């Protein structure tokens, strides 16, 4: 038996085990419901990225399978905080909200509180919770989400054996894993679109980023498992999928029979029913000509590429351990735009990284103007404890960072507005996602390039792909009218 076969066998065994725990949990919840004379409710609060959002859908699927009823209220019988730790203040937000949960729990002795996600992979955070937030019931991390039913059964059994007054905290944190447990319940937020994990973890170790330490090393799902999941989604009416990974461009490198990301996209494109394929996030150092060609020749891959720049300074990029230069990024973006002229390129930019000078900021602005980004998430550098950058000297003064951030943001907004205006008067397809919250007479959807469009229409169109004429650019979104053909 080779390594992949061994992992597959262990993953299948774990999946079977967890379904058994779900059945056991279901019986225990049924007994509680009968005793209380009412349904038990749950609330999952998600912090952070789309990977966390996908994990929360898995937790929701398990909870609904075992008999809980979903609510948005945080005074539910079971509350899960799926945490993010990309910045120190993300942890602070969780600590602050836990105080409110303590008050709810004092009023509801049946309430359970669980913490999971990236923050729980930090030993210091777990120790603080154990010391100062003893009312928390369960703690688990990013690698064993699939074990939630088992952990819940353990907690409920402990309470049954010891009495509800004898509080115990169930803690199960894995440092890493090679398991990818398939086929567990998932409750999607949208019936017509879905995220699909294609890989987990990250090998890049950018000097400002905690992700490799809390998500572990890269491990790719087998292509046949990904394709099987997407076929099931298509059969269930899903039209658009978002392929998720910390760096999708490096997909397949750790498989015993390597498969490139471009090849995976081509296989997915053959699945009937799927109309749109998106993906994120792409690391510039791994974006290949093969992938550019796959996007250019595809009829389903959306013409939107999120390509994080982080800095336009080659010196700062080196300190960030990004492994490309300013010139290489500009050349890469030019090759993408030449192959796919109507593509929208969006990015991430960090301002105020240690040692950043005014010239470094000028370099970033130069890249923005040359690449002509369609949009950018612009962040002020936040020191992240546990990363190499946090220990670097030459931390930039706050007033200088704020001044440079405003400079960059103004350029980003000007360029993005100009790029959006180029579509005015065109007709394109829109996936209708819902009713506009500000104006209930309008529907809201997205173009293939991810640009937001609002237009009059019947709510029956939600989940459909329709043609819309873009009549008025409002800077970062469009007003439009539906076309009959």
Coordinates of N, CA, C and O in Angstrom, one line a residue, residues 302-456:
X302 N -14.2 32.2 -15.0 CA -14.5 33.6 -14.9 C -13.2 34.4 -15.2 O -12.1 34.1 -14.8
X303 N -13.4 35.5 -15.9 CA -12.3 36.4 -16.2 C -12.1 37.4 -15.1 O -12.2 38.6 -15.2
X304 N -11.7 36.8 -14.0 CA -11.3 37.5 -12.8 C -10.2 36.8 -12.1 O -10.2 35.6 -11.9
X305 N -9.1 37.5 -11.8 CA -7.9 36.9 -11.2 C -7.5 37.8 -10.0 O -7.2 39.0 -10.1
X306 N -7.6 37.2 -8.8 CA -7.1 37.9 -7.6 C -5.6 37.5 -7.4 O -5.3 36.3 -7.1
X307 N -4.8 38.5 -7.6 CA -3.3 38.3 -7.6 C -2.7 39.2 -6.6 O -2.3 40.3 -6.9
X308 N -2.5 38.7 -5.4 CA -1.9 39.6 -4.3 C -0.5 40.2 -4.7 O 0.4 39.4 -4.8
X309 N -0.4 41.5 -4.7 CA 0.9 42.1 -4.9 C 1.6 42.3 -3.6 O 2.8 42.0 -3.5
X310 N 0.9 42.8 -2.6 CA 1.4 43.1 -1.2 C 2.3 44.3 -1.2 O 2.1 45.2 -0.4
X311 N 3.3 44.4 -2.1 CA 4.1 45.6 -2.2 C 4.7 45.7 -3.6 O 4.9 44.7 -4.2
X312 N 4.9 46.9 -4.0 CA 5.5 47.1 -5.4 C 7.0 47.3 -5.3 O 7.7 47.5 -6.3
X313 N 7.6 47.3 -4.1 CA 9.0 47.4 -3.9 C 9.7 46.1 -3.9 O 9.4 45.2 -3.0
X314 N 10.7 45.9 -4.7 CA 11.4 44.6 -4.8 C 12.1 44.4 -3.4 O 12.2 43.2 -2.9
X315 N 12.6 45.4 -2.8 CA 13.3 45.3 -1.5 C 12.3 44.8 -0.4 O 12.6 43.9 0.3
X316 N 11.1 45.4 -0.4 CA 10.1 45.0 0.6 C 9.6 43.6 0.3 O 9.4 42.8 1.2
X317 N 9.4 43.3 -1.0 CA 9.0 42.0 -1.4 C 10.0 40.9 -0.9 O 9.6 39.8 -0.5
X318 N 11.2 41.2 -1.0 CA 12.3 40.3 -0.5 C 12.1 40.1 1.0 O 12.2 38.9 1.5
X319 N 11.9 41.2 1.8 CA 11.8 41.1 3.2 C 10.5 40.3 3.6 O 10.4 39.7 4.6
X320 N 9.5 40.4 2.7 CA 8.2 39.7 2.9 C 8.4 38.2 2.5 O 7.4 37.4 2.8
X321 N 9.5 37.8 1.9 CA 9.6 36.4 1.4 C 8.6 36.1 0.3 O 8.1 35.0 0.3
X322 N 8.3 37.0 -0.5 CA 7.3 36.8 -1.6 C 7.9 36.1 -2.8 O 7.2 35.5 -3.6
X323 N 9.2 36.2 -3.0 CA 9.9 35.4 -4.1 C 9.5 35.8 -5.5 O 9.4 35.0 -6.4
X324 N 9.3 37.1 -5.7 CA 9.2 37.7 -7.0 C 9.6 39.2 -6.9 O 9.6 39.7 -5.8
X325 N 9.9 39.8 -8.0 CA 10.3 41.2 -8.0 C 9.2 42.1 -8.5 O 8.2 41.6 -9.1
X326 N 9.3 43.4 -8.4 CA 8.4 44.3 -9.0 C 8.3 44.1 -10.5 O 7.1 44.0 -11.0
X327 N 9.4 44.0 -11.1 CA 9.4 43.8 -12.6 C 8.7 42.5 -13.0 O 8.0 42.5 -14.0
X328 N 9.0 41.4 -12.3 CA 8.3 40.2 -12.6 C 6.8 40.2 -12.4 O 6.1 39.6 -13.2
X329 N 6.3 40.9 -11.4 CA 4.9 41.0 -11.2 C 4.3 41.8 -12.4 O 3.2 41.4 -12.9
X330 N 4.9 42.9 -12.7 CA 4.4 43.8 -13.8 C 4.3 43.0 -15.1 O 3.3 43.0 -15.9
X331 N 5.4 42.2 -15.4 CA 5.4 41.4 -16.6 C 4.3 40.3 -16.6 O 3.7 40.0 -17.6
X332 N 4.1 39.7 -15.4 CA 3.1 38.6 -15.3 C 1.7 39.2 -15.6 O 0.9 38.6 -16.3
X333 N 1.4 40.4 -15.0 CA 0.1 41.0 -15.2 C -0.1 41.3 -16.7 O -1.2 41.2 -17.2
X334 N 1.0 41.8 -17.3 CA 0.9 42.2 -18.7 C 0.6 40.9 -19.6 O -0.2 41.0 -20.6
X335 N 1.2 39.8 -19.3 CA 1.0 38.6 -20.0 C -0.5 38.1 -19.8 O -1.1 37.6 -20.8
X336 N -1.0 38.3 -18.6 CA -2.4 37.9 -18.3 C -3.3 38.8 -19.2 O -4.3 38.3 -19.8
X337 N -3.1 40.1 -19.1 CA -4.0 41.0 -19.9 C -3.9 40.8 -21.4 O -4.9 41.0 -22.1
X338 N -2.7 40.5 -21.9 CA -2.6 40.2 -23.3 C -3.4 39.0 -23.7 O -4.0 39.0 -24.8
X339 N -3.3 38.0 -22.9 CA -4.0 36.7 -23.2 C -5.5 36.8 -23.0 O -6.3 36.2 -23.7
X340 N -5.9 37.7 -22.0 CA -7.4 37.8 -21.7 C -7.7 39.3 -21.5 O -7.7 39.8 -20.4
X341 N -7.9 40.0 -22.6 CA -8.0 41.5 -22.6 C -9.1 42.0 -21.7 O -8.9 43.1 -21.1
X342 N -10.2 41.3 -21.5 CA -11.3 41.8 -20.6 C -11.2 41.3 -19.2 O -12.1 41.5 -18.4
X343 N -10.1 40.7 -18.8 CA -10.0 40.2 -17.4 C -9.9 41.4 -16.4 O -9.4 42.5 -16.7
X344 N -10.5 41.1 -15.2 CA -10.4 42.0 -14.1 C -9.3 41.4 -13.2 O -9.4 40.2 -12.8
X345 N -8.3 42.2 -12.8 CA -7.2 41.8 -11.9 C -7.4 42.6 -10.6 O -7.3 43.8 -10.6
X346 N -7.6 41.9 -9.5 CA -7.7 42.5 -8.2 C -6.5 42.1 -7.4 O -5.8 41.1 -7.7
X347 N -6.3 42.7 -6.3 CA -5.0 42.5 -5.5 C -5.2 42.8 -4.1 O -6.2 43.3 -3.6
X348 N -4.1 42.5 -3.3 CA -4.0 42.9 -1.9 C -2.7 43.7 -1.8 O -1.7 43.4 -2.4
X349 N -2.8 44.7 -1.0 CA -1.6 45.6 -0.8 C -1.5 45.9 0.7 O -2.4 46.2 1.4
X350 N -0.2 45.8 1.2 CA 0.1 46.1 2.6 C 0.9 47.3 2.7 O 2.0 47.4 2.0
X351 N 0.5 48.3 3.5 CA 1.3 49.5 3.6 C 1.8 49.6 5.1 O 1.1 49.3 6.0
X352 N 3.1 50.0 5.2 CA 3.7 50.2 6.5 C 4.5 49.0 7.0 O 4.8 48.8 8.2
X353 N 4.9 48.1 6.0 CA 5.7 46.9 6.4 C 7.0 47.5 7.0 O 7.5 48.5 6.5
X354 N 7.6 46.8 8.0 CA 8.9 47.2 8.6 C 9.9 47.6 7.5 O 10.2 46.9 6.6
X355 N 10.5 48.8 7.7 CA 11.5 49.3 6.8 C 11.0 50.0 5.6 O 11.8 50.5 4.8
X356 N 9.7 50.1 5.4 CA 9.2 50.7 4.2 C 9.5 52.2 4.1 O 9.2 52.9 5.1
X357 N 10.0 52.6 3.0 CA 10.3 54.1 2.8 C 9.3 54.7 1.9 O 8.5 54.0 1.2
X358 N 9.4 56.0 1.7 CA 8.6 56.7 0.8 C 8.8 56.2 -0.6 O 7.9 56.1 -1.5
X359 N 10.1 55.9 -1.0 CA 10.4 55.3 -2.3 C 9.7 54.0 -2.5 O 9.3 53.7 -3.6
X360 N 9.7 53.2 -1.5 CA 9.0 51.9 -1.6 C 7.5 52.1 -1.9 O 6.9 51.4 -2.7
X361 N 6.9 53.1 -1.2 CA 5.5 53.4 -1.5 C 5.4 53.9 -2.9 O 4.4 53.6 -3.6
X362 N 6.3 54.7 -3.4 CA 6.3 55.2 -4.8 C 6.3 54.0 -5.7 O 5.6 54.0 -6.8
X363 N 7.1 53.0 -5.4 CA 7.2 51.8 -6.3 C 5.8 51.1 -6.3 O 5.4 50.6 -7.3
X364 N 5.1 51.0 -5.2 CA 3.8 50.4 -5.1 C 2.8 51.1 -6.0 O 2.1 50.5 -6.7
X365 N 2.9 52.5 -5.9 CA 2.0 53.3 -6.7 C 2.3 53.1 -8.2 O 1.4 53.0 -9.0
X366 N 3.5 53.0 -8.5 CA 4.0 52.7 -9.9 C 3.4 51.4 -10.4 O 2.9 51.4 -11.6
X367 N 3.4 50.4 -9.6 CA 2.8 49.1 -10.0 C 1.3 49.2 -10.2 O 0.8 48.7 -11.2
X368 N 0.6 49.9 -9.3 CA -0.8 50.1 -9.4 C -1.1 50.8 -10.8 O -2.1 50.4 -11.5
X369 N -0.4 51.8 -11.1 CA -0.7 52.6 -12.3 C -0.3 51.8 -13.6 O -1.0 52.0 -14.6
X370 N 0.7 50.9 -13.5 CA 1.1 50.2 -14.7 C 0.2 48.9 -14.9 O -0.2 48.6 -16.0
X371 N -0.1 48.3 -13.8 CA -1.0 47.1 -13.9 C -2.4 47.4 -14.1 O -3.2 46.7 -14.8
X372 N -2.9 48.6 -13.6 CA -4.2 49.0 -13.7 C -5.2 48.0 -13.0 O -6.1 47.4 -13.6
X373 N -5.0 47.9 -11.7 CA -5.8 46.9 -10.9 C -7.3 47.4 -11.0 O -7.6 48.6 -10.9
X374 N -8.2 46.4 -11.1 CA -9.6 46.7 -11.1 C -10.2 46.8 -9.7 O -11.3 47.3 -9.5
X375 N -9.4 46.5 -8.7 CA -9.8 46.6 -7.3 C -8.6 46.1 -6.5 O -7.8 45.3 -6.9
X376 N -8.6 46.7 -5.2 CA -7.5 46.3 -4.3 C -8.0 46.4 -2.9 O -8.6 47.3 -2.5
X377 N -7.7 45.3 -2.1 CA -7.9 45.4 -0.7 C -6.6 45.9 -0.1 O -5.5 45.3 -0.2
X378 N -6.7 47.1 0.5 CA -5.5 47.8 0.9 C -5.5 47.8 2.5 O -6.4 48.3 3.1
X379 N -4.4 47.3 3.0 CA -4.3 47.1 4.5 C -3.1 47.9 5.1 O -2.1 48.0 4.4
X380 N -3.3 48.4 6.3 CA -2.2 48.9 7.1 C -1.5 47.7 7.7 O -2.2 46.8 8.3
X381 N -0.2 47.6 7.6 CA 0.5 46.5 8.2 C 0.2 46.4 9.7 O 0.2 47.4 10.5
X382 N -0.1 45.2 10.1 CA -0.4 44.9 11.5 C 0.6 43.8 12.0 O 0.7 42.7 11.5
X383 N 1.4 44.2 13.0 CA 2.4 43.3 13.6 C 1.6 42.0 14.1 O 0.7 42.1 14.9
X384 N 2.1 40.9 13.6 CA 1.4 39.6 14.0 C 2.4 38.8 14.8 O 3.4 38.3 14.3
X385 N 2.1 38.7 16.1 CA 3.0 38.0 17.0 C 3.2 36.5 16.5 O 2.2 35.9 16.1
X386 N 4.4 36.1 16.5 CA 4.8 34.7 16.0 C 5.3 34.7 14.6 O 5.7 33.6 14.2
X387 N 5.3 35.8 13.9 CA 5.8 35.9 12.6 C 7.2 36.5 12.6 O 7.4 37.4 13.4
X388 N 8.0 36.2 11.6 CA 9.3 36.9 11.5 C 9.3 38.4 11.4 O 10.1 39.1 12.0
X389 N 8.2 38.9 10.7 CA 8.1 40.4 10.5 C 7.9 41.1 11.9 O 8.3 42.2 12.0
X390 N 7.3 40.4 12.8 CA 7.0 41.1 14.1 C 8.2 41.4 14.9 O 8.2 42.3 15.7
X391 N 9.3 40.7 14.6 CA 10.6 40.9 15.3 C 11.5 41.8 14.5 O 12.6 42.1 15.0
X392 N 11.1 42.3 13.3 CA 12.0 43.1 12.5 C 12.1 44.5 13.1 O 11.2 45.0 13.7
X393 N 13.3 45.1 12.9 CA 13.5 46.5 13.3 C 12.9 47.4 12.3 O 12.3 47.0 11.3
X394 N 13.0 48.7 12.5 CA 12.5 49.7 11.6 C 11.0 49.6 11.4 O 10.5 49.8 10.3
X395 N 10.2 49.4 12.5 CA 8.8 49.5 12.4 C 8.4 50.9 12.0 O 9.0 51.9 12.6
X396 N 7.5 51.1 11.1 CA 7.3 52.5 10.5 C 6.3 53.2 11.5 O 5.3 52.7 11.9
X397 N 6.6 54.5 11.8 CA 5.8 55.3 12.7 C 4.3 55.4 12.2 O 4.1 55.4 10.9
X398 N 3.4 55.4 13.1 CA 2.0 55.3 12.7 C 1.5 56.5 11.8 O 0.8 56.3 10.9
X399 N 2.0 57.7 12.1 CA 1.6 58.8 11.3 C 2.1 58.7 9.8 O 1.4 59.1 8.9
X400 N 3.3 58.1 9.7 CA 3.9 57.9 8.3 C 3.1 56.9 7.6 O 2.7 57.0 6.4
X401 N 2.7 55.8 8.3 CA 1.9 54.7 7.7 C 0.6 55.3 7.2 O 0.1 55.0 6.1
X402 N -0.1 56.0 8.1 CA -1.4 56.6 7.7 C -1.3 57.5 6.5 O -2.1 57.4 5.6
X403 N -0.3 58.3 6.4 CA -0.1 59.2 5.3 C 0.1 58.4 4.0 O -0.5 58.7 3.0
X404 N 1.0 57.4 4.1 CA 1.2 56.6 2.9 C 0.0 55.7 2.5 O -0.2 55.5 1.3
X405 N -0.7 55.3 3.5 CA -1.9 54.5 3.2 C -2.9 55.3 2.4 O -3.5 54.9 1.4
X406 N -3.1 56.6 2.8 CA -4.0 57.5 2.1 C -3.6 57.7 0.7 O -4.4 57.8 -0.2
X407 N -2.3 57.9 0.5 CA -1.7 58.1 -0.8 C -2.1 56.9 -1.7 O -2.6 57.1 -2.8
X408 N -1.8 55.7 -1.2 CA -2.0 54.5 -2.1 C -3.5 54.3 -2.3 O -3.9 54.0 -3.4
X409 N -4.3 54.5 -1.3 CA -5.8 54.3 -1.4 C -6.4 55.2 -2.4 O -7.2 54.8 -3.2
X410 N -5.9 56.5 -2.5 CA -6.5 57.4 -3.5 C -6.1 57.0 -4.9 O -7.0 57.1 -5.8
X411 N -4.9 56.5 -5.1 CA -4.5 56.0 -6.4 C -5.3 54.7 -6.8 O -5.8 54.6 -7.9
X412 N -5.5 53.8 -5.8 CA -6.2 52.6 -6.1 C -7.7 52.9 -6.5 O -8.2 52.4 -7.5
X413 N -8.3 53.9 -5.8 CA -9.7 54.2 -6.0 C -9.8 54.9 -7.4 O -10.8 54.6 -8.2
X414 N -8.9 55.7 -7.8 CA -9.0 56.4 -9.1 C -8.8 55.4 -10.2 O -9.6 55.4 -11.2
X415 N -7.8 54.5 -10.1 CA -7.6 53.5 -11.1 C -8.7 52.6 -11.2 O -9.2 52.2 -12.3
X416 N -9.2 52.1 -10.1 CA -10.3 51.1 -10.1 C -11.6 51.7 -10.7 O -12.3 51.0 -11.5
X417 N -11.8 53.0 -10.4 CA -13.0 53.6 -11.0 C -12.9 53.7 -12.5 O -13.8 53.5 -13.3
X418 N -11.7 54.1 -13.0 CA -11.4 54.2 -14.4 C -11.6 52.8 -15.1 O -12.1 52.7 -16.2
X419 N -11.1 51.8 -14.4 CA -11.2 50.5 -15.0 C -12.6 50.0 -15.1 O -13.0 49.3 -16.1
X420 N -13.4 50.3 -14.1 CA -14.8 49.9 -14.1 C -15.6 50.6 -15.2 O -16.5 50.0 -15.8
X421 N -15.2 51.9 -15.5 CA -16.0 52.7 -16.5 C -15.9 52.1 -17.9 O -16.7 52.4 -18.7
X422 N -14.8 51.3 -18.1 CA -14.7 50.8 -19.5 C -15.8 49.8 -19.9 O -15.9 49.5 -21.1
X423 N -16.6 49.3 -19.0 CA -17.6 48.4 -19.4 C -19.0 49.1 -19.6 O -19.9 48.4 -20.0
X424 N -19.0 50.4 -19.4 CA -20.3 51.1 -19.6 C -20.9 50.9 -21.0 O -20.2 51.1 -22.0
X425 N -22.2 50.5 -21.0 CA -22.8 50.3 -22.3 C -22.8 48.9 -22.8 O -23.5 48.6 -23.8
X426 N -21.9 48.1 -22.2 CA -21.8 46.7 -22.6 C -22.9 45.8 -22.1 O -23.6 46.2 -21.1
X427 N -23.1 44.7 -22.7 CA -24.1 43.7 -22.2 C -23.3 42.4 -21.8 O -22.4 42.0 -22.5
X428 N -23.6 41.9 -20.6 CA -22.9 40.7 -20.1 C -23.8 39.9 -19.2 O -24.9 40.3 -18.9
X429 N -23.3 38.7 -18.9 CA -24.1 37.8 -18.0 C -23.9 38.1 -16.6 O -22.8 38.4 -16.2
X430 N -25.0 38.0 -15.8 CA -24.9 38.2 -14.4 C -25.5 37.0 -13.6 O -26.6 36.6 -14.0
X431 N -24.9 36.5 -12.6 CA -25.5 35.6 -11.7 C -26.2 36.3 -10.6 O -25.6 37.1 -9.8
X432 N -27.5 36.2 -10.6 CA -28.4 36.9 -9.7 C -28.3 36.3 -8.3 O -28.6 35.1 -8.1
X433 N -27.8 37.1 -7.3 CA -27.5 36.6 -6.0 C -28.5 36.9 -4.9 O -28.6 36.3 -3.9
X434 N -29.3 38.0 -5.2 CA -30.3 38.3 -4.2 C -31.0 39.7 -4.5 O -30.8 40.2 -5.5
X435 N -31.7 40.1 -3.5 CA -32.4 41.5 -3.6 C -31.5 42.5 -2.9 O -30.9 42.3 -1.8
X436 N -31.4 43.6 -3.6 CA -30.6 44.7 -3.0 C -31.1 45.2 -1.7 O -32.3 45.5 -1.5
X437 N -30.2 45.2 -0.7 CA -30.6 45.5 0.7 C -31.1 47.0 0.8 O -31.9 47.3 1.6
X438 N -30.4 47.9 0.0 CA -30.8 49.3 0.1 C -32.0 49.7 -0.7 O -32.7 50.6 -0.4
X439 N -32.2 49.0 -1.8 CA -33.4 49.3 -2.7 C -34.0 47.9 -3.1 O -33.5 47.2 -3.9
X440 N -35.1 47.6 -2.4 CA -35.8 46.3 -2.6 C -36.4 46.1 -4.0 O -36.8 45.0 -4.3
X441 N -36.4 47.2 -4.8 CA -36.9 47.0 -6.2 C -35.8 46.5 -7.1 O -36.1 46.2 -8.3
X442 N -34.6 46.4 -6.6 CA -33.5 46.0 -7.5 C -33.0 44.6 -7.0 O -33.0 44.3 -5.9
X443 N -32.5 43.9 -8.0 CA -31.8 42.6 -7.8 C -30.3 42.9 -7.8 O -29.8 43.9 -8.4
X444 N -29.5 42.0 -7.2 CA -28.0 42.2 -7.1 C -27.4 40.9 -7.7 O -27.8 39.8 -7.3
X445 N -26.4 41.1 -8.5 CA -25.6 40.0 -9.0 C -24.2 40.4 -9.4 O -23.8 41.6 -9.2
X446 N -23.5 39.4 -9.9 CA -22.1 39.7 -10.3 C -21.8 39.3 -11.7 O -22.3 38.2 -12.1
X447 N -21.0 40.1 -12.4 CA -20.5 39.7 -13.7 C -19.4 38.6 -13.5 O -18.9 38.4 -12.4
X448 N -19.0 38.0 -14.6 CA -17.9 37.1 -14.5 C -16.6 37.7 -13.9 O -15.8 37.0 -13.3
X449 N -16.4 39.0 -14.2 CA -15.2 39.6 -13.7 C -15.4 40.1 -12.2 O -14.5 40.8 -11.7
X450 N -16.5 39.7 -11.6 CA -16.8 39.9 -10.2 C -17.3 41.3 -9.9 O -17.5 41.6 -8.7
X451 N -17.5 42.1 -10.9 CA -18.1 43.4 -10.7 C -19.6 43.3 -10.3 O -20.3 42.5 -10.9
X452 N -20.0 44.1 -9.3 CA -21.3 44.0 -8.7 C -22.3 44.9 -9.6 O -21.9 45.9 -10.1
X453 N -23.5 44.3 -9.9 CA -24.5 45.0 -10.7 C -25.8 44.9 -10.0 O -26.3 43.9 -9.5
X454 N -26.5 46.1 -10.0 CA -27.9 46.2 -9.5 C -28.8 46.5 -10.7 O -28.6 47.4 -11.4
X455 N -30.0 45.8 -10.7 CA -30.9 46.1 -11.8 C -32.3 45.6 -11.4 O -32.5 44.8 -10.6
X456 N -33.3 46.2 -12.0 CA -34.7 45.8 -11.7 C -35.0 44.4 -12.2 O -34.5 44.0 -13.3

